[in-house]
Tab-separated table of C-alpha atoms in Angstrom:
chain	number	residue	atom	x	y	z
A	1	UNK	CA	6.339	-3.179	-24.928
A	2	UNK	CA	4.959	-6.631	-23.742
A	3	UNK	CA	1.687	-7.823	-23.006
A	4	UNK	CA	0.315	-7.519	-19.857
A	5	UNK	CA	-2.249	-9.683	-17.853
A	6	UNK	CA	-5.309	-8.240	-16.252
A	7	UNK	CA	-7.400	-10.851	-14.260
A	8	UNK	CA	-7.390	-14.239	-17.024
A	9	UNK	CA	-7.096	-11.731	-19.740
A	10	UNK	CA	-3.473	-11.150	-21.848
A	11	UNK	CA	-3.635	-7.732	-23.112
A	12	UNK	CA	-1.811	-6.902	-25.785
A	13	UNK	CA	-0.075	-2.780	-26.083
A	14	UNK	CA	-2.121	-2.643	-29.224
A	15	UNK	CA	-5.639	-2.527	-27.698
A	16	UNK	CA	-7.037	0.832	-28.592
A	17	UNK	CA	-8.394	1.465	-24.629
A	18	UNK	CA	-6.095	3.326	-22.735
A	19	UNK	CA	-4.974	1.478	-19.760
A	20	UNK	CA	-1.705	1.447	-17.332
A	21	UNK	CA	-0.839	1.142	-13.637
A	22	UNK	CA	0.605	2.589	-11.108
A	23	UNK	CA	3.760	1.271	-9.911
A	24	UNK	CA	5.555	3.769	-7.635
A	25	UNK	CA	4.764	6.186	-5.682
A	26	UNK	CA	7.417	9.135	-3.978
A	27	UNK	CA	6.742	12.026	-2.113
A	28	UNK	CA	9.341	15.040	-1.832
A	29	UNK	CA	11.371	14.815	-4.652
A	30	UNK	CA	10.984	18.178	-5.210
A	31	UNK	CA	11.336	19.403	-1.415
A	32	UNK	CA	10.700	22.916	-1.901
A	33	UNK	CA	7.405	21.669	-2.507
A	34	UNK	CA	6.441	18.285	-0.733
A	35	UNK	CA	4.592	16.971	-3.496
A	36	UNK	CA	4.103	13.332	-4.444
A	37	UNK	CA	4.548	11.866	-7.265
A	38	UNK	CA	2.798	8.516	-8.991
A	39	UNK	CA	4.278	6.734	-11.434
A	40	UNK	CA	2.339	5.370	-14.161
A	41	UNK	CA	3.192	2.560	-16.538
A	42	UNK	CA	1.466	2.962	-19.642
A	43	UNK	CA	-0.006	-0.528	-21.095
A	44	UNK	CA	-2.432	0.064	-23.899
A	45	UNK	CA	-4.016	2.801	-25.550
A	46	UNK	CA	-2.723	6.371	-26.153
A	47	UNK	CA	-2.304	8.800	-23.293
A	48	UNK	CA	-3.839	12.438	-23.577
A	49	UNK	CA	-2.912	15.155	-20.717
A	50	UNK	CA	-6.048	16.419	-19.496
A	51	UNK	CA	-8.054	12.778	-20.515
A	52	UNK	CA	-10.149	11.589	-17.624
A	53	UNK	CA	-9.974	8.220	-16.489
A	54	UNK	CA	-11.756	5.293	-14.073
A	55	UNK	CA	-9.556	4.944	-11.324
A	56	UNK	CA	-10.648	1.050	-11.151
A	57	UNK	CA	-10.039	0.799	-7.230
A	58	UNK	CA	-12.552	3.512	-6.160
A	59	UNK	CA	-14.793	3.667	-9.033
A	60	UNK	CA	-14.202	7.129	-9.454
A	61	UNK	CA	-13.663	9.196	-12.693
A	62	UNK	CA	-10.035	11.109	-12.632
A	63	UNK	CA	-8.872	13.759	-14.547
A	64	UNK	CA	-4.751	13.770	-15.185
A	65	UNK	CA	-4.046	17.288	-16.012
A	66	UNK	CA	-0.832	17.093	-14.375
A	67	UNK	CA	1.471	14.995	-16.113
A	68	UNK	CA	5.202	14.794	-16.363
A	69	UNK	CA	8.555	12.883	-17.185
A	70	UNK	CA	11.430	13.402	-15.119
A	71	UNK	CA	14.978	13.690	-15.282
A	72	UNK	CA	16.728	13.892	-12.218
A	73	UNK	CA	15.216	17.433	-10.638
A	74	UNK	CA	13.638	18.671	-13.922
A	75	UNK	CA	9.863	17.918	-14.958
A	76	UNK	CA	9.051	18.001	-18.556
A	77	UNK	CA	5.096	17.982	-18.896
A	78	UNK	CA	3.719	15.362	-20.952
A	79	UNK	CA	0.860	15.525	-23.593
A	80	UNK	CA	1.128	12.387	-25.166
A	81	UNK	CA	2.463	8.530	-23.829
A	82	UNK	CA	1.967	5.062	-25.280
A	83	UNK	CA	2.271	1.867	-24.198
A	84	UNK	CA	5.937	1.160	-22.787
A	85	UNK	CA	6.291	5.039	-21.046
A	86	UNK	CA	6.599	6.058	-18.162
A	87	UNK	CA	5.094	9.027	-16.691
A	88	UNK	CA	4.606	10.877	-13.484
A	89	UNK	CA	1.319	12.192	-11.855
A	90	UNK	CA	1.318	14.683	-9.379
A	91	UNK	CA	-1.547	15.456	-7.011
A	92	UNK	CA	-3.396	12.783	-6.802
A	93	UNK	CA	-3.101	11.400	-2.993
A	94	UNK	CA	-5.887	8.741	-4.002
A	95	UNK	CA	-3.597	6.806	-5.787
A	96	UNK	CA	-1.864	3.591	-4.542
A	97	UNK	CA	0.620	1.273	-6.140
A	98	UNK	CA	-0.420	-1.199	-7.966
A	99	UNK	CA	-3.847	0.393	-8.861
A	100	UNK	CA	-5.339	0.408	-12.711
A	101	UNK	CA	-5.976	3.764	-14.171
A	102	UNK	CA	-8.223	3.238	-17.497
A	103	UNK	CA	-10.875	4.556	-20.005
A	104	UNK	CA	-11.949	0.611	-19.710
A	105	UNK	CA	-13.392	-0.164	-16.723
A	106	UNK	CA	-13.193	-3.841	-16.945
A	107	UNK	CA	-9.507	-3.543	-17.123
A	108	UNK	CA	-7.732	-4.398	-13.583
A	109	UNK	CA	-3.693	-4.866	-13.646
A	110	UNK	CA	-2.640	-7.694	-10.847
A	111	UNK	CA	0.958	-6.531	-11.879
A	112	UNK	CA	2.713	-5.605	-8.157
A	113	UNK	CA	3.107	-8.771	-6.114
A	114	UNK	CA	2.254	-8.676	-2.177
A	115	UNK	CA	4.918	-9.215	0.194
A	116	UNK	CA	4.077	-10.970	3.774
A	117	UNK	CA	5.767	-8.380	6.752
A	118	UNK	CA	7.962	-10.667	8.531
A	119	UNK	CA	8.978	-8.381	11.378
A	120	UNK	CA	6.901	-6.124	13.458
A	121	UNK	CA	7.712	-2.847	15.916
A	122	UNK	CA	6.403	0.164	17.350
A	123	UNK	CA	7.249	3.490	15.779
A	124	UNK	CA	7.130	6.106	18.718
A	125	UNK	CA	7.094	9.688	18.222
A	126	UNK	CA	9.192	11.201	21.273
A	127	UNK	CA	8.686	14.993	20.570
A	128	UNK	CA	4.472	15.810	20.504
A	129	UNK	CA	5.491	19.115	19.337
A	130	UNK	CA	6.201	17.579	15.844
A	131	UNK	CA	3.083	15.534	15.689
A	132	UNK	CA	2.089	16.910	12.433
A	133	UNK	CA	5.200	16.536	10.481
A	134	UNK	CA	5.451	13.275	12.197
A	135	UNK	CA	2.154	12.331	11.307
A	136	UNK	CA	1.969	13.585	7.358
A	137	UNK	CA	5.525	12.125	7.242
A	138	UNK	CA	4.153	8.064	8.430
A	139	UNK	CA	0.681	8.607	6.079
A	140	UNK	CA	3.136	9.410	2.901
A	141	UNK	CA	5.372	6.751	3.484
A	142	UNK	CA	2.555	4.062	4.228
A	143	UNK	CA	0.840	5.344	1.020
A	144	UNK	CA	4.482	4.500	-0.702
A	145	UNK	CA	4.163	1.213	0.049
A	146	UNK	CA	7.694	0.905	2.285
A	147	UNK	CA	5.752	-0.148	4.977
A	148	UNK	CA	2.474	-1.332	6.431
A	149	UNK	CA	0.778	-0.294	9.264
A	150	UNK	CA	-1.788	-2.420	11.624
A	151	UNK	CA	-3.929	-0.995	14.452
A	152	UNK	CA	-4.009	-4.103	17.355
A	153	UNK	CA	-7.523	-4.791	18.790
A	154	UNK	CA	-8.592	-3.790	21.947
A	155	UNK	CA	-5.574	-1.411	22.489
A	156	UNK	CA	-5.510	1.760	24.573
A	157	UNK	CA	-2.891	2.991	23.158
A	158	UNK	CA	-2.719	5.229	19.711
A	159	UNK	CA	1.510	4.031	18.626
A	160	UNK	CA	1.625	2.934	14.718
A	161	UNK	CA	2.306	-0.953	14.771
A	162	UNK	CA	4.430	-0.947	11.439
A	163	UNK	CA	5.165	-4.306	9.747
A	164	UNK	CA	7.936	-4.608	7.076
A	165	UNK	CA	9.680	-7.497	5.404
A	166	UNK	CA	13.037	-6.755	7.009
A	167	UNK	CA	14.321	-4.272	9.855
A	168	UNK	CA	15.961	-2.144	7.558
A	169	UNK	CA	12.813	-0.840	6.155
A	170	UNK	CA	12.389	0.687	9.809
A	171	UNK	CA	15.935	2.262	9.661
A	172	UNK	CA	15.050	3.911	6.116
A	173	UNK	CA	11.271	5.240	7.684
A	174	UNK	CA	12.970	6.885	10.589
A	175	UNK	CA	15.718	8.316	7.622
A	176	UNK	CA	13.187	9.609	5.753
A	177	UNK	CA	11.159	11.274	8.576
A	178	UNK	CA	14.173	13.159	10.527
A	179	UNK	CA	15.506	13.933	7.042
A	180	UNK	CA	12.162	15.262	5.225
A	181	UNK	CA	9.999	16.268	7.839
A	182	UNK	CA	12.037	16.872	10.420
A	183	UNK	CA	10.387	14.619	12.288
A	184	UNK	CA	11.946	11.984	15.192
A	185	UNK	CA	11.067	8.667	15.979
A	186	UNK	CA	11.864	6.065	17.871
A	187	UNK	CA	11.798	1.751	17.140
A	188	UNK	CA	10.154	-0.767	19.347
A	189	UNK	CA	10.468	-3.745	18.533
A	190	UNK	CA	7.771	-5.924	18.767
A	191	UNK	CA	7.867	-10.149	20.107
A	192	UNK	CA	5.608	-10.939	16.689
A	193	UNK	CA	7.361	-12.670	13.587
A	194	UNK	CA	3.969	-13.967	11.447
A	195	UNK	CA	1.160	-12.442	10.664
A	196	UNK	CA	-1.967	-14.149	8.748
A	197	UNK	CA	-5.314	-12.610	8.145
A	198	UNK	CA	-8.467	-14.062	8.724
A	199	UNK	CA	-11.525	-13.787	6.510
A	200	UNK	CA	-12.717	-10.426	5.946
A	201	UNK	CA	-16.440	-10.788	6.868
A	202	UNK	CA	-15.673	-11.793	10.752
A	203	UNK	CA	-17.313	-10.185	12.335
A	204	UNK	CA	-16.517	-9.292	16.685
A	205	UNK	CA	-18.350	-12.390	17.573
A	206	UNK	CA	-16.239	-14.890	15.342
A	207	UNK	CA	-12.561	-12.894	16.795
A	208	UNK	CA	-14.621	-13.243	20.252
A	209	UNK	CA	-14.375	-17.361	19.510
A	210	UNK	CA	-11.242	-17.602	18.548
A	211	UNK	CA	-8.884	-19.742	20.775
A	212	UNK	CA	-5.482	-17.868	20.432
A	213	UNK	CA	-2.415	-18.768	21.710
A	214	UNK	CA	0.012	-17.510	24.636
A	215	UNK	CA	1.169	-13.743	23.096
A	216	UNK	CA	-0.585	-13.465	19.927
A	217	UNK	CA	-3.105	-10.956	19.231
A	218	UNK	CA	-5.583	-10.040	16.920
A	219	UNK	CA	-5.125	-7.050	15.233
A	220	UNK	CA	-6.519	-4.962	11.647
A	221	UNK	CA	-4.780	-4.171	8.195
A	222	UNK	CA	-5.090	-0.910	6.576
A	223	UNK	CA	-8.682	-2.062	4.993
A	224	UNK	CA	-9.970	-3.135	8.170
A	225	UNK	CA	-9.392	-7.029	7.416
A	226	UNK	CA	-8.698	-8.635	10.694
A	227	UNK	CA	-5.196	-10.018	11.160
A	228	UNK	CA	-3.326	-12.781	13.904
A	229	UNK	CA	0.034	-11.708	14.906
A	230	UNK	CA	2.168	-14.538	15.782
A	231	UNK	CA	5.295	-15.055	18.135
A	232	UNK	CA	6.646	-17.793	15.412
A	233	UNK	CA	5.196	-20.660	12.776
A	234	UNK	CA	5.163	-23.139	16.019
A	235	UNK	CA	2.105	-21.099	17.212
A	236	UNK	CA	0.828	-19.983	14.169
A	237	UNK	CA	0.860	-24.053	13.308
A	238	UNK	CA	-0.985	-24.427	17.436
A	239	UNK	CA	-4.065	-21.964	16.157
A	240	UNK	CA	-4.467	-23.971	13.305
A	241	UNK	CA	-4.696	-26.953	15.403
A	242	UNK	CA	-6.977	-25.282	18.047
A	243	UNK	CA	-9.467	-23.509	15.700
A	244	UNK	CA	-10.147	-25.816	12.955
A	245	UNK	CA	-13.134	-24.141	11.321
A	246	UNK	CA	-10.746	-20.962	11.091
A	247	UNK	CA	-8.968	-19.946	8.218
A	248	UNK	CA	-6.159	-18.113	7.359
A	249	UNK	CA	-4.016	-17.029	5.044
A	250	UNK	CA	-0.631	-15.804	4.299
A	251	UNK	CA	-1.744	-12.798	1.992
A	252	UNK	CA	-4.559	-10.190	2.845
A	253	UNK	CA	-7.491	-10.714	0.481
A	254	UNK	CA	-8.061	-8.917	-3.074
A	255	UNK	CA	-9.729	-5.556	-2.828
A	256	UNK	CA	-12.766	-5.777	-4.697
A	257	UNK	CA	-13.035	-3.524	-7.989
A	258	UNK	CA	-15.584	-0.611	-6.731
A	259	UNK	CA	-18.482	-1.092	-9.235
């Protein structure tokens, strides 16, 4: 196994603290049970079923009792891993990819690079008798990472905004919702093509000042960081020009490491 970089620091698999990250995450692969699985790339140290660890993100102290590899539809449980494997952790709906899992807690993996959505649309669900399966179908796919969701400012209306770096991500959400939880949906597409978020500590008053231009709208990520939605990079470019003590950037920022 290779080293692996956490913050300025190289890590090589020989330090003794255990240390890995999550960097997958899939629900139903057993259906008869519509559990989720996250996978866990072990980076240094030596993994013991049952150990607890600092899940860096929260803060919080995890136990990982349930541990597995898989092959195809059989689990294997796991007592032991080192750096290099691979296992799977069941039950924990806390986790997200790309977080650190560690006995360490100054250890925090930047291994999973952030993508930019580039298209936007509406994801409608046409039959409120399935709201629930609808519902708990969106949440595990969002936590998967196949798509992100924003909530527009000011709206009225409840309908997830979804954002995804190509359409066919859309076409594999509504897949996996009919086909999984039974669940219909329907695609909107939405006029926006850029999004860029603003700095996290604005607070109603600064989005009240901003000057934005003819169809964009302010809207909020996931972590409550406030976003710009953008027709193209002509008016994304025209804000810029407009609001020059704004700034924006292309990425959302770093979640801090709870302390």
């Amino acid at each position: 196994p290779k080293s692996r970089h956490a913050g300025t620091r190289e890590l090589l698999p020989t330090l003794p603290d255990f240390s890995g990250f999550i960097f997958k995450i899939q629900a139903n692969m057993d259906p008869r049970h519509r559990d989720r699985i996250a996978f866990l790339r072990v980076c240094t140290g030596h993994f013991k079923r049952d150990m607890t660890v600092i899940h860096t993100r929260t803060g919080k102290k995890v136990r990982l009792s349930n541990s597995h590899k898989l092959f195809a539809q059989e689990r294997e449980t796991v007592d032991d891993a080192f750096p290099g494997d691979i296992i799977g952790l069941v039950g924990h709906s806390e986790f997200g990819v790309g977080d650190t899992l560690t006995t360490e807690p100054s250890i925090v993996f930047n291994e999973i690079p952030r993508f930019t959505p580039e298209t936007f649309a509406f994801l409608h669900n046409p039959n409120t008798g399935k709201y629930k399966q609808f519902r708990q179908g969106l949440d595990q796919l969002l936590q998967e990472g196949v798509i992100q969701i924003l909530h527009l400012r000011d709206s009225a209306t409840k309908i997830p905004l979804l954002g995804a770096v190509g359409p066919l991500q859309f076409e594999v959400v509504q897949y996996r919702l009919e086909s999984e939880y039974g669940a219909e949906s329907r695609i909107e597409p939405s006029t926006w093509s850029v999004v860029r978020w603003l700095p996290k500590e604005y607070k109603d008053e600064e989005l009240d000042r901003l000057s934005l231009p003819s169809g964009a709208r302010l809207a909020f990520d996931s972590d409550s960081n406030p976003v710009i939605l953008f027709a193209n990079d002509w008016s994304c470019n025209y804000f810029q020009e407009t609001n020059k003590g704004a700034s924006i950037a292309a990425l959302p920022p770093v979640k801090p490491r709870a302390v």
